[in-house]
Amino acid sequence: MYDTSHPAYTRLTTLGREITSTIKPKAILVLSAHWEGTATTLSINTAPSTPLIYDFGGFPSHYYRAKYPHTGSPQLAQSALRLLADAGIPAKPATRGLDHGVWVPFSILFNPETNPVSVPIVQLSLFDSDSGDAHYTLGEALAPLRDEGVLIIVSGQAVHNLPDFFASRGSLKPRDYALTFDEALKEAVEAEPAERKGKMGELLKRSDARKAHPTFEHLLPVFVGAGAAGKDKGVRLWTMCEGSVSWGMFRFGDLPEENGGEVDEKGAAKDCTKSIILSYAIDLVDLTYYICLELLMLTVKFEKLFESKRIMHYRAAEYMGRAEKLNSYIQTPATGAPTKNELRIISRSPPSSRIPLGLPQITSTKRFEDYIVQAENICGANNPKIFTKAEEAYKNLLSALNMLNLNISDGDNPLIPAIVRLCKASEAEGIVRLCNNFEIPILSFSNMVDGDYRSAIPRVTGSIVLDCGRYMNKALGVNEPGGYVVAEPGATYVGIDQYLVNKKLDQKLELNRSEHMVVLALGNIAESNMFTLYCGRGIILLNGDLLK
């Protein structure tokens, strides 16, 4: 977002000026790779005003204070809902902030200082599905909005394989599959409109598709745009392959003529809505990781140039080691972590509502039942919530788990037996002690803006999830002489940082934050570094006890 020297930044800036000066939309409907509904039901933001969601980690604090002025449009959202209903596509209203798949590129496209856009911005989710046909059909349903002056923008990436990037230690030499898939996407987008749907569908069947996109959420937005284009042809405006990712920017439809074009009584070009701007690979946040890795490799290569060369060399080697660990973690089948030795499947139909489908490897059914009895004594009946099937309860949390590769299940195999919603400090202390006594792993979660859940630790199969998001996520006070913040177990670094800003203490106290500002401030697993979303092993309870 701040790398103005990158070619994509220049291209996005030019594209933004084209939109504001030539297309002049009345409103913008946007879909990004970072918001999915369910497999069958969409969500659309109906709020007139929403905050930003800082759904990324590992960046300086000013990233989490970034602002992007915008307004929503309940009227546009309702129009979209009616069109979806007419097409038989289930959708529901939601109140949600703009994720970084929207506000980061929009900050460049429509820079508030140099190229502001004053029209409403409404975000619609994707399906939580790999179906190209479903997303193409979604676009077809939205197409009438273009005739009402609505510009449809979709945000994703032409090629998006971050695990391979980490494995390559930051090399920006284009991977073969990045080049071939990038060209295949161009051919599909630029196909004749009558053939385009079939060509787009073939992309998902290509042998290089899962290399280019280990998961399809960054590819599917273009299916929506292609579907909404109707009979308009598509064209690739620009592309650039870097390592295992590829930038691509596309447009469907012709631009209105700047001189002599047909205009209405208000002077606006009549066909301005016949342009759909598709900006791909506009996750500029990801680029920071690439740059960091390149710099780290340079420190190894040119360590003699640094006075503290031993420290720099150590740090570079350490980070590269972390990248290899992360790659190994991500490459393991299906869930990002091996399950055979960690989870014991009980039955597809548990004999009791107090027995989940799966348990931690060392825990017997009798022992788990004993754990539940004691947990209920601490937190009350029906808390924990035991997973005996694919239940709808805790839907937002389960969706977040799936988004973060912390799946509630590997196919039909459950990875998480139960969730406990913590309401007060005594419950947090009691449940953590109980899990330690029963040797059951913990996955603690909290929420940021609009229920955007984040975890302090990576998922371990068979973990009990501690949901601190609703009642236990506040900073409680600051001890200025001691230089520390008193916080509840679900407090995030972002929340604590904002608390210091609100109290006008951010200039007096420097937050010794994790590299990943969005994670919990408290956690119970081994390490923190630039590649992994977790923090220190010790937990300091509110009574001052240290648990390990």
mmCIF file of C-alpha atoms in Angstrom, residues 215-530:
data_model
loop_
_atom_site.group_PDB
_atom_site.id
_atom_site.type_symbol
_atom_site.label_atom_id
_atom_site.label_comp_id
_atom_site.label_asym_id
_atom_site.label_seq_id
_atom_site.Cartn_x
_atom_site.Cartn_y
_atom_site.Cartn_z
ATOM 1 C CA THR A 215 -7.314 -22.476 -2.737
ATOM 2 C CA PHE A 216 -9.591 -20.758 -5.250
ATOM 3 C CA GLU A 217 -10.898 -17.760 -3.289
ATOM 4 C CA HIS A 218 -8.456 -15.367 -5.018
ATOM 5 C CA LEU A 219 -9.480 -16.623 -8.480
ATOM 6 C CA LEU A 220 -13.264 -16.778 -8.135
ATOM 7 C CA PRO A 221 -13.924 -13.001 -8.126
ATOM 8 C CA VAL A 222 -13.073 -12.859 -11.835
ATOM 9 C CA PHE A 223 -15.853 -15.380 -12.504
ATOM 10 C CA VAL A 224 -18.316 -12.922 -10.980
ATOM 11 C CA GLY A 225 -16.997 -10.116 -13.170
ATOM 12 C CA ALA A 226 -17.108 -12.273 -16.294
ATOM 13 C CA GLY A 227 -20.685 -13.290 -15.552
ATOM 14 C CA ALA A 228 -21.766 -9.692 -15.013
ATOM 15 C CA ALA A 229 -20.188 -8.650 -18.328
ATOM 16 C CA GLY A 230 -22.956 -10.212 -20.409
ATOM 17 C CA LYS A 231 -22.147 -9.679 -24.085
ATOM 18 C CA ASP A 232 -19.290 -7.277 -23.395
ATOM 19 C CA LYS A 233 -15.809 -8.505 -24.267
ATOM 20 C CA GLY A 234 -13.004 -8.688 -21.740
ATOM 21 C CA VAL A 235 -9.475 -7.395 -22.080
ATOM 22 C CA ARG A 236 -6.368 -7.680 -19.949
ATOM 23 C CA LEU A 237 -5.046 -4.209 -19.201
ATOM 24 C CA TRP A 238 -1.780 -5.267 -17.563
ATOM 25 C CA THR A 239 -0.008 -8.165 -15.877
ATOM 26 C CA MET A 240 3.240 -8.974 -14.113
ATOM 27 C CA CYS A 241 4.466 -12.303 -12.698
ATOM 28 C CA GLU A 242 6.592 -12.287 -9.552
ATOM 29 C CA GLY A 243 7.663 -15.679 -8.243
ATOM 30 C CA SER A 244 4.563 -17.716 -7.453
ATOM 31 C CA VAL A 245 2.130 -14.795 -7.730
ATOM 32 C CA SER A 246 0.885 -12.850 -10.700
ATOM 33 C CA TRP A 247 -0.666 -9.447 -11.043
ATOM 34 C CA GLY A 248 -3.415 -8.972 -13.582
ATOM 35 C CA MET A 249 -5.854 -6.167 -14.280
ATOM 36 C CA PHE A 250 -8.856 -6.712 -16.526
ATOM 37 C CA ARG A 251 -11.798 -4.758 -17.870
ATOM 38 C CA PHE A 252 -15.041 -5.923 -19.443
ATOM 39 C CA GLY A 253 -16.715 -3.507 -21.839
ATOM 40 C CA ASP A 254 -15.603 -0.405 -23.706
ATOM 41 C CA LEU A 255 -14.878 2.907 -22.072
ATOM 42 C CA PRO A 256 -17.193 5.796 -22.903
ATOM 43 C CA GLU A 257 -15.695 8.212 -25.405
ATOM 44 C CA GLU A 258 -14.156 11.229 -23.739
ATOM 45 C CA ASN A 259 -15.046 13.530 -26.639
ATOM 46 C CA GLY A 260 -18.231 13.240 -28.624
ATOM 47 C CA GLY A 261 -19.630 10.369 -26.604
ATOM 48 C CA GLU A 262 -23.370 10.158 -26.050
ATOM 49 C CA VAL A 263 -24.358 11.765 -22.771
ATOM 50 C CA ASP A 264 -27.550 12.171 -20.773
ATOM 51 C CA GLU A 265 -29.094 15.398 -19.572
ATOM 52 C CA LYS A 266 -26.722 15.558 -16.618
ATOM 53 C CA GLY A 267 -23.686 15.235 -18.831
ATOM 54 C CA ALA A 268 -22.790 11.721 -17.714
ATOM 55 C CA ALA A 269 -21.817 9.179 -20.341
ATOM 56 C CA LYS A 270 -24.768 6.829 -20.910
ATOM 57 C CA ASP A 271 -22.628 3.735 -21.308
ATOM 58 C CA CYS A 272 -20.393 4.444 -18.329
ATOM 59 C CA THR A 273 -21.705 1.353 -16.585
ATOM 60 C CA LYS A 274 -20.587 -0.912 -19.417
ATOM 61 C CA SER A 275 -17.164 -1.085 -17.818
ATOM 62 C CA ILE A 276 -16.324 -3.593 -15.154
ATOM 63 C CA ILE A 277 -12.899 -3.001 -13.731
ATOM 64 C CA LEU A 278 -11.275 -6.137 -12.427
ATOM 65 C CA SER A 279 -8.144 -5.445 -10.465
ATOM 66 C CA TYR A 280 -6.299 -8.613 -9.671
ATOM 67 C CA ALA A 281 -3.383 -9.119 -7.346
ATOM 68 C CA ILE A 282 -4.123 -5.898 -5.507
ATOM 69 C CA ASP A 283 -3.251 -7.421 -2.169
ATOM 70 C CA LEU A 284 -0.299 -5.069 -1.905
ATOM 71 C CA VAL A 285 0.033 -6.031 1.729
ATOM 72 C CA ASP A 286 1.393 -9.401 0.603
ATOM 73 C CA LEU A 287 4.157 -7.649 -1.289
ATOM 74 C CA THR A 288 5.712 -6.538 1.991
ATOM 75 C CA TYR A 289 6.474 -10.155 2.805
ATOM 76 C CA TYR A 290 8.237 -10.574 -0.524
ATOM 77 C CA ILE A 291 10.302 -7.459 0.003
ATOM 78 C CA CYS A 292 11.255 -8.552 3.523
ATOM 79 C CA LEU A 293 12.464 -11.898 2.279
ATOM 80 C CA GLU A 294 14.446 -10.324 -0.534
ATOM 81 C CA LEU A 295 16.140 -7.996 1.960
ATOM 82 C CA LEU A 296 16.911 -10.872 4.275
ATOM 83 C CA MET A 297 18.581 -12.787 1.477
ATOM 84 C CA LEU A 298 20.594 -9.699 0.619
ATOM 85 C CA THR A 299 21.848 -9.480 4.193
ATOM 86 C CA VAL A 300 23.191 -12.997 3.841
ATOM 87 C CA LYS A 301 24.802 -12.243 0.494
ATOM 88 C CA PHE A 302 26.293 -8.922 1.509
ATOM 89 C CA GLU A 303 26.736 -9.391 5.237
ATOM 90 C CA LYS A 304 30.181 -7.779 5.167
ATOM 91 C CA LEU A 305 28.492 -4.456 4.484
ATOM 92 C CA PHE A 306 26.838 -4.483 7.896
ATOM 93 C CA GLU A 307 28.571 -3.625 11.147
ATOM 94 C CA SER A 308 26.445 -6.151 13.037
ATOM 95 C CA LYS A 309 26.904 -8.812 10.405
ATOM 96 C CA ARG A 310 26.685 -11.701 12.861
ATOM 97 C CA ILE A 311 23.317 -10.489 14.103
ATOM 98 C CA MET A 312 22.022 -9.851 10.595
ATOM 99 C CA HIS A 313 23.215 -13.238 9.396
ATOM 100 C CA TYR A 314 21.604 -14.948 12.371
ATOM 101 C CA ARG A 315 18.301 -13.146 11.850
ATOM 102 C CA ALA A 316 18.253 -13.959 8.143
ATOM 103 C CA ALA A 317 18.982 -17.625 8.747
ATOM 104 C CA GLU A 318 16.386 -17.735 11.523
ATOM 105 C CA TYR A 319 13.686 -16.217 9.336
ATOM 106 C CA MET A 320 14.509 -18.548 6.469
ATOM 107 C CA GLY A 321 14.203 -21.463 8.847
ATOM 108 C CA ARG A 322 10.827 -20.182 9.955
ATOM 109 C CA ALA A 323 9.739 -19.918 6.322
ATOM 110 C CA GLU A 324 10.708 -23.535 5.731
ATOM 111 C CA LYS A 325 8.769 -24.610 8.832
ATOM 112 C CA LEU A 326 5.730 -22.668 7.716
ATOM 113 C CA ASN A 327 5.922 -24.143 4.239
ATOM 114 C CA SER A 328 6.129 -27.629 5.696
ATOM 115 C CA TYR A 329 3.149 -26.819 7.922
ATOM 116 C CA ILE A 330 1.068 -25.536 5.025
ATOM 117 C CA GLN A 331 2.039 -28.345 2.653
ATOM 118 C CA THR A 332 0.680 -31.116 4.882
ATOM 119 C CA PRO A 333 -2.555 -32.645 3.599
ATOM 120 C CA ALA A 334 -5.874 -30.869 3.625
ATOM 121 C CA THR A 335 -5.780 -28.965 6.871
ATOM 122 C CA GLY A 336 -2.250 -27.630 7.107
ATOM 123 C CA ALA A 337 -1.309 -30.075 9.869
ATOM 124 C CA PRO A 338 -1.087 -33.852 10.122
ATOM 125 C CA THR A 339 -4.021 -35.475 11.854
ATOM 126 C CA LYS A 340 -3.318 -39.182 12.068
ATOM 127 C CA ASN A 341 -1.350 -39.089 15.287
ATOM 128 C CA GLU A 342 -3.200 -36.210 16.901
ATOM 129 C CA LEU A 343 -6.876 -37.036 16.554
ATOM 130 C CA ARG A 344 -8.740 -40.208 17.405
ATOM 131 C CA ILE A 345 -12.011 -40.602 15.519
ATOM 132 C CA ILE A 346 -14.696 -41.999 17.805
ATOM 133 C CA SER A 347 -17.677 -42.586 15.538
ATOM 134 C CA ARG A 348 -19.665 -40.938 12.792
ATOM 135 C CA SER A 349 -22.656 -41.223 15.174
ATOM 136 C CA PRO A 350 -21.462 -40.670 18.752
ATOM 137 C CA PRO A 351 -23.421 -42.617 21.373
ATOM 138 C CA SER A 352 -23.775 -39.535 23.565
ATOM 139 C CA SER A 353 -24.305 -35.821 23.046
ATOM 140 C CA ARG A 354 -21.397 -35.347 25.454
ATOM 141 C CA ILE A 355 -18.933 -37.186 23.204
ATOM 142 C CA PRO A 356 -17.579 -35.413 20.096
ATOM 143 C CA LEU A 357 -16.791 -37.132 16.822
ATOM 144 C CA GLY A 358 -13.101 -36.938 17.619
ATOM 145 C CA LEU A 359 -10.830 -36.534 20.626
ATOM 146 C CA PRO A 360 -7.192 -35.641 21.281
ATOM 147 C CA GLN A 361 -5.087 -38.776 20.857
ATOM 148 C CA ILE A 362 -4.317 -39.257 24.559
ATOM 149 C CA THR A 363 -7.862 -38.565 25.812
ATOM 150 C CA SER A 364 -10.366 -41.375 26.422
ATOM 151 C CA THR A 365 -14.125 -40.914 26.151
ATOM 152 C CA LYS A 366 -14.456 -41.338 29.927
ATOM 153 C CA ARG A 367 -11.739 -38.765 30.541
ATOM 154 C CA PHE A 368 -13.382 -36.318 28.136
ATOM 155 C CA GLU A 369 -16.743 -36.756 29.866
ATOM 156 C CA ASP A 370 -15.041 -36.007 33.179
ATOM 157 C CA TYR A 371 -13.498 -32.903 31.600
ATOM 158 C CA ILE A 372 -16.926 -31.710 30.387
ATOM 159 C CA VAL A 373 -18.476 -32.163 33.836
ATOM 160 C CA GLN A 374 -15.755 -30.049 35.445
ATOM 161 C CA ALA A 375 -15.871 -27.478 32.620
ATOM 162 C CA GLU A 376 -19.618 -27.056 33.137
ATOM 163 C CA ASN A 377 -19.013 -26.538 36.840
ATOM 164 C CA ILE A 378 -16.768 -23.627 35.857
ATOM 165 C CA CYS A 379 -18.720 -22.100 32.952
ATOM 166 C CA GLY A 380 -22.268 -23.384 33.291
ATOM 167 C CA ALA A 381 -24.422 -25.901 31.433
ATOM 168 C CA ASN A 382 -24.085 -26.153 27.635
ATOM 169 C CA ASN A 383 -20.753 -24.396 27.817
ATOM 170 C CA PRO A 384 -18.581 -26.003 26.376
ATOM 171 C CA LYS A 385 -20.420 -26.544 23.123
ATOM 172 C CA ILE A 386 -19.551 -30.103 22.004
ATOM 173 C CA PHE A 387 -19.293 -30.846 18.277
ATOM 174 C CA THR A 388 -21.087 -34.068 17.463
ATOM 175 C CA LYS A 389 -21.852 -33.102 13.870
ATOM 176 C CA ALA A 390 -21.411 -30.196 11.464
ATOM 177 C CA GLU A 391 -23.440 -27.838 13.610
ATOM 178 C CA GLU A 392 -24.492 -24.306 12.749
ATOM 179 C CA ALA A 393 -23.696 -22.931 16.211
ATOM 180 C CA TYR A 394 -20.715 -20.574 16.324
ATOM 181 C CA LYS A 395 -21.079 -20.145 12.592
ATOM 182 C CA ASN A 396 -18.947 -17.006 12.362
ATOM 183 C CA LEU A 397 -16.161 -18.565 14.371
ATOM 184 C CA LEU A 398 -16.216 -21.753 12.331
ATOM 185 C CA SER A 399 -16.119 -19.721 9.135
ATOM 186 C CA ALA A 400 -13.111 -17.844 10.471
ATOM 187 C CA LEU A 401 -11.418 -21.113 11.354
ATOM 188 C CA ASN A 402 -11.915 -22.365 7.820
ATOM 189 C CA MET A 403 -10.638 -19.106 6.316
ATOM 190 C CA LEU A 404 -7.483 -19.362 8.380
ATOM 191 C CA ASN A 405 -6.911 -23.018 7.489
ATOM 192 C CA LEU A 406 -7.908 -23.991 11.038
ATOM 193 C CA ASN A 407 -10.726 -26.186 9.857
ATOM 194 C CA ILE A 408 -13.380 -27.507 12.178
ATOM 195 C CA SER A 409 -13.168 -30.695 10.127
ATOM 196 C CA ASP A 410 -10.922 -32.436 7.626
ATOM 197 C CA GLY A 411 -13.609 -33.727 5.339
ATOM 198 C CA ASP A 412 -15.814 -35.529 7.836
ATOM 199 C CA ASN A 413 -13.116 -35.724 10.495
ATOM 200 C CA PRO A 414 -13.516 -33.131 13.256
ATOM 201 C CA LEU A 415 -10.433 -31.311 14.381
ATOM 202 C CA ILE A 416 -12.032 -29.413 17.264
ATOM 203 C CA PRO A 417 -14.100 -31.296 19.864
ATOM 204 C CA ALA A 418 -15.638 -28.312 21.641
ATOM 205 C CA ILE A 419 -15.761 -24.525 22.059
ATOM 206 C CA VAL A 420 -15.977 -22.696 25.383
ATOM 207 C CA ARG A 421 -17.251 -19.114 25.436
ATOM 208 C CA LEU A 422 -15.464 -17.333 28.275
ATOM 209 C CA CYS A 423 -17.478 -14.684 30.111
ATOM 210 C CA LYS A 424 -15.275 -13.706 33.055
ATOM 211 C CA ALA A 425 -11.748 -13.953 34.389
ATOM 212 C CA SER A 426 -12.454 -16.811 36.789
ATOM 213 C CA GLU A 427 -13.718 -18.917 33.879
ATOM 214 C CA ALA A 428 -10.598 -18.185 31.831
ATOM 215 C CA GLU A 429 -8.361 -19.184 34.722
ATOM 216 C CA GLY A 430 -10.403 -22.277 35.565
ATOM 217 C CA ILE A 431 -10.668 -23.616 32.018
ATOM 218 C CA VAL A 432 -6.958 -23.125 31.280
ATOM 219 C CA ARG A 433 -6.011 -24.935 34.476
ATOM 220 C CA LEU A 434 -8.498 -27.691 33.661
ATOM 221 C CA CYS A 435 -7.125 -28.152 30.132
ATOM 222 C CA ASN A 436 -3.617 -28.326 31.564
ATOM 223 C CA ASN A 437 -4.684 -30.945 34.106
ATOM 224 C CA PHE A 438 -6.370 -33.069 31.430
ATOM 225 C CA GLU A 439 -3.541 -32.441 28.922
ATOM 226 C CA ILE A 440 -5.959 -31.097 26.320
ATOM 227 C CA PRO A 441 -4.542 -28.501 23.872
ATOM 228 C CA ILE A 442 -6.076 -25.025 23.714
ATOM 229 C CA LEU A 443 -6.881 -22.765 20.785
ATOM 230 C CA SER A 444 -7.740 -19.294 22.069
ATOM 231 C CA PHE A 445 -9.675 -16.952 19.786
ATOM 232 C CA SER A 446 -10.806 -13.366 20.018
ATOM 233 C CA ASN A 447 -12.422 -10.897 17.699
ATOM 234 C CA MET A 448 -11.494 -7.526 16.306
ATOM 235 C CA VAL A 449 -13.812 -5.275 14.322
ATOM 236 C CA ASP A 450 -17.115 -6.856 13.272
ATOM 237 C CA GLY A 451 -16.326 -10.270 14.681
ATOM 238 C CA ASP A 452 -13.168 -10.740 12.606
ATOM 239 C CA TYR A 453 -11.683 -13.585 14.619
ATOM 240 C CA ARG A 454 -7.963 -14.036 15.215
ATOM 241 C CA SER A 455 -5.990 -16.571 17.166
ATOM 242 C CA ALA A 456 -2.912 -16.269 19.331
ATOM 243 C CA ILE A 457 -1.707 -19.760 18.489
ATOM 244 C CA PRO A 458 -1.799 -22.190 15.568
ATOM 245 C CA ARG A 459 -4.413 -24.893 15.587
ATOM 246 C CA VAL A 460 -3.469 -28.217 17.114
ATOM 247 C CA THR A 461 -5.789 -31.032 16.172
ATOM 248 C CA GLY A 462 -8.143 -31.895 19.024
ATOM 249 C CA SER A 463 -7.910 -28.473 20.677
ATOM 250 C CA ILE A 464 -10.578 -27.000 22.910
ATOM 251 C CA VAL A 465 -11.369 -23.558 21.478
ATOM 252 C CA LEU A 466 -11.580 -20.710 23.994
ATOM 253 C CA ASP A 467 -13.777 -17.997 22.505
ATOM 254 C CA CYS A 468 -12.797 -14.733 24.198
ATOM 255 C CA GLY A 469 -14.381 -12.590 21.516
ATOM 256 C CA ARG A 470 -17.652 -11.447 23.043
ATOM 257 C CA TYR A 471 -17.000 -10.787 26.713
ATOM 258 C CA MET A 472 -13.249 -10.958 27.359
ATOM 259 C CA ASN A 473 -11.481 -8.755 24.807
ATOM 260 C CA LYS A 474 -10.880 -5.412 26.501
ATOM 261 C CA ALA A 475 -7.891 -3.509 27.801
ATOM 262 C CA LEU A 476 -8.773 -2.604 31.403
ATOM 263 C CA GLY A 477 -6.194 -0.048 32.413
ATOM 264 C CA VAL A 478 -2.623 1.204 32.196
ATOM 265 C CA ASN A 479 0.020 1.348 34.890
ATOM 266 C CA GLU A 480 2.134 4.241 33.619
ATOM 267 C CA PRO A 481 4.971 3.977 36.191
ATOM 268 C CA GLY A 482 5.259 0.248 35.571
ATOM 269 C CA GLY A 483 4.764 0.601 31.820
ATOM 270 C CA TYR A 484 2.224 -2.185 31.397
ATOM 271 C CA VAL A 485 -1.388 -2.672 30.353
ATOM 272 C CA VAL A 486 -3.887 -4.755 32.294
ATOM 273 C CA ALA A 487 -5.963 -6.670 29.744
ATOM 274 C CA GLU A 488 -8.500 -9.454 29.499
ATOM 275 C CA PRO A 489 -7.440 -12.774 27.918
ATOM 276 C CA GLY A 490 -9.040 -11.934 24.570
ATOM 277 C CA ALA A 491 -7.363 -8.550 24.129
ATOM 278 C CA THR A 492 -5.572 -8.196 20.797
ATOM 279 C CA TYR A 493 -2.501 -6.103 20.114
ATOM 280 C CA VAL A 494 -4.638 -3.911 17.877
ATOM 281 C CA GLY A 495 -7.137 -3.411 20.684
ATOM 282 C CA ILE A 496 -4.430 -2.522 23.191
ATOM 283 C CA ASP A 497 -2.777 -0.175 20.714
ATOM 284 C CA GLN A 498 -6.096 1.567 20.048
ATOM 285 C CA TYR A 499 -6.710 1.797 23.799
ATOM 286 C CA LEU A 500 -3.391 3.637 24.201
ATOM 287 C CA VAL A 501 -4.342 5.972 21.345
ATOM 288 C CA ASN A 502 -7.758 6.691 22.867
ATOM 289 C CA LYS A 503 -6.166 7.429 26.249
ATOM 290 C CA LYS A 504 -3.542 9.624 24.532
ATOM 291 C CA LEU A 505 -0.797 7.402 25.928
ATOM 292 C CA ASP A 506 0.642 6.158 22.637
ATOM 293 C CA GLN A 507 3.360 8.828 22.735
ATOM 294 C CA LYS A 508 4.319 7.960 26.312
ATOM 295 C CA LEU A 509 4.243 4.160 26.126
ATOM 296 C CA GLU A 510 5.735 2.048 23.348
ATOM 297 C CA LEU A 511 3.765 -1.164 22.869
ATOM 298 C CA ASN A 512 6.143 -4.107 22.809
ATOM 299 C CA ARG A 513 3.997 -5.846 20.258
ATOM 300 C CA SER A 514 4.221 -9.089 18.393
ATOM 301 C CA GLU A 515 5.196 -8.885 14.749
ATOM 302 C CA HIS A 516 1.534 -9.745 14.091
ATOM 303 C CA MET A 517 -0.549 -6.945 15.565
ATOM 304 C CA VAL A 518 -3.830 -8.743 14.926
ATOM 305 C CA VAL A 519 -3.148 -11.740 17.141
ATOM 306 C CA LEU A 520 -4.057 -12.093 20.776
ATOM 307 C CA ALA A 521 -1.770 -10.466 23.295
ATOM 308 C CA LEU A 522 -1.958 -13.646 25.397
ATOM 309 C CA GLY A 523 -1.311 -17.181 24.217
ATOM 310 C CA ASN A 524 0.132 -20.524 25.153
ATOM 311 C CA ILE A 525 2.452 -21.791 22.487
ATOM 312 C CA ALA A 526 6.119 -21.636 21.761
ATOM 313 C CA GLU A 527 7.257 -18.757 19.585
ATOM 314 C CA SER A 528 6.537 -15.645 17.566
ATOM 315 C CA ASN A 529 8.104 -14.574 14.300
ATOM 316 C CA MET A 530 7.261 -12.888 11.031
#
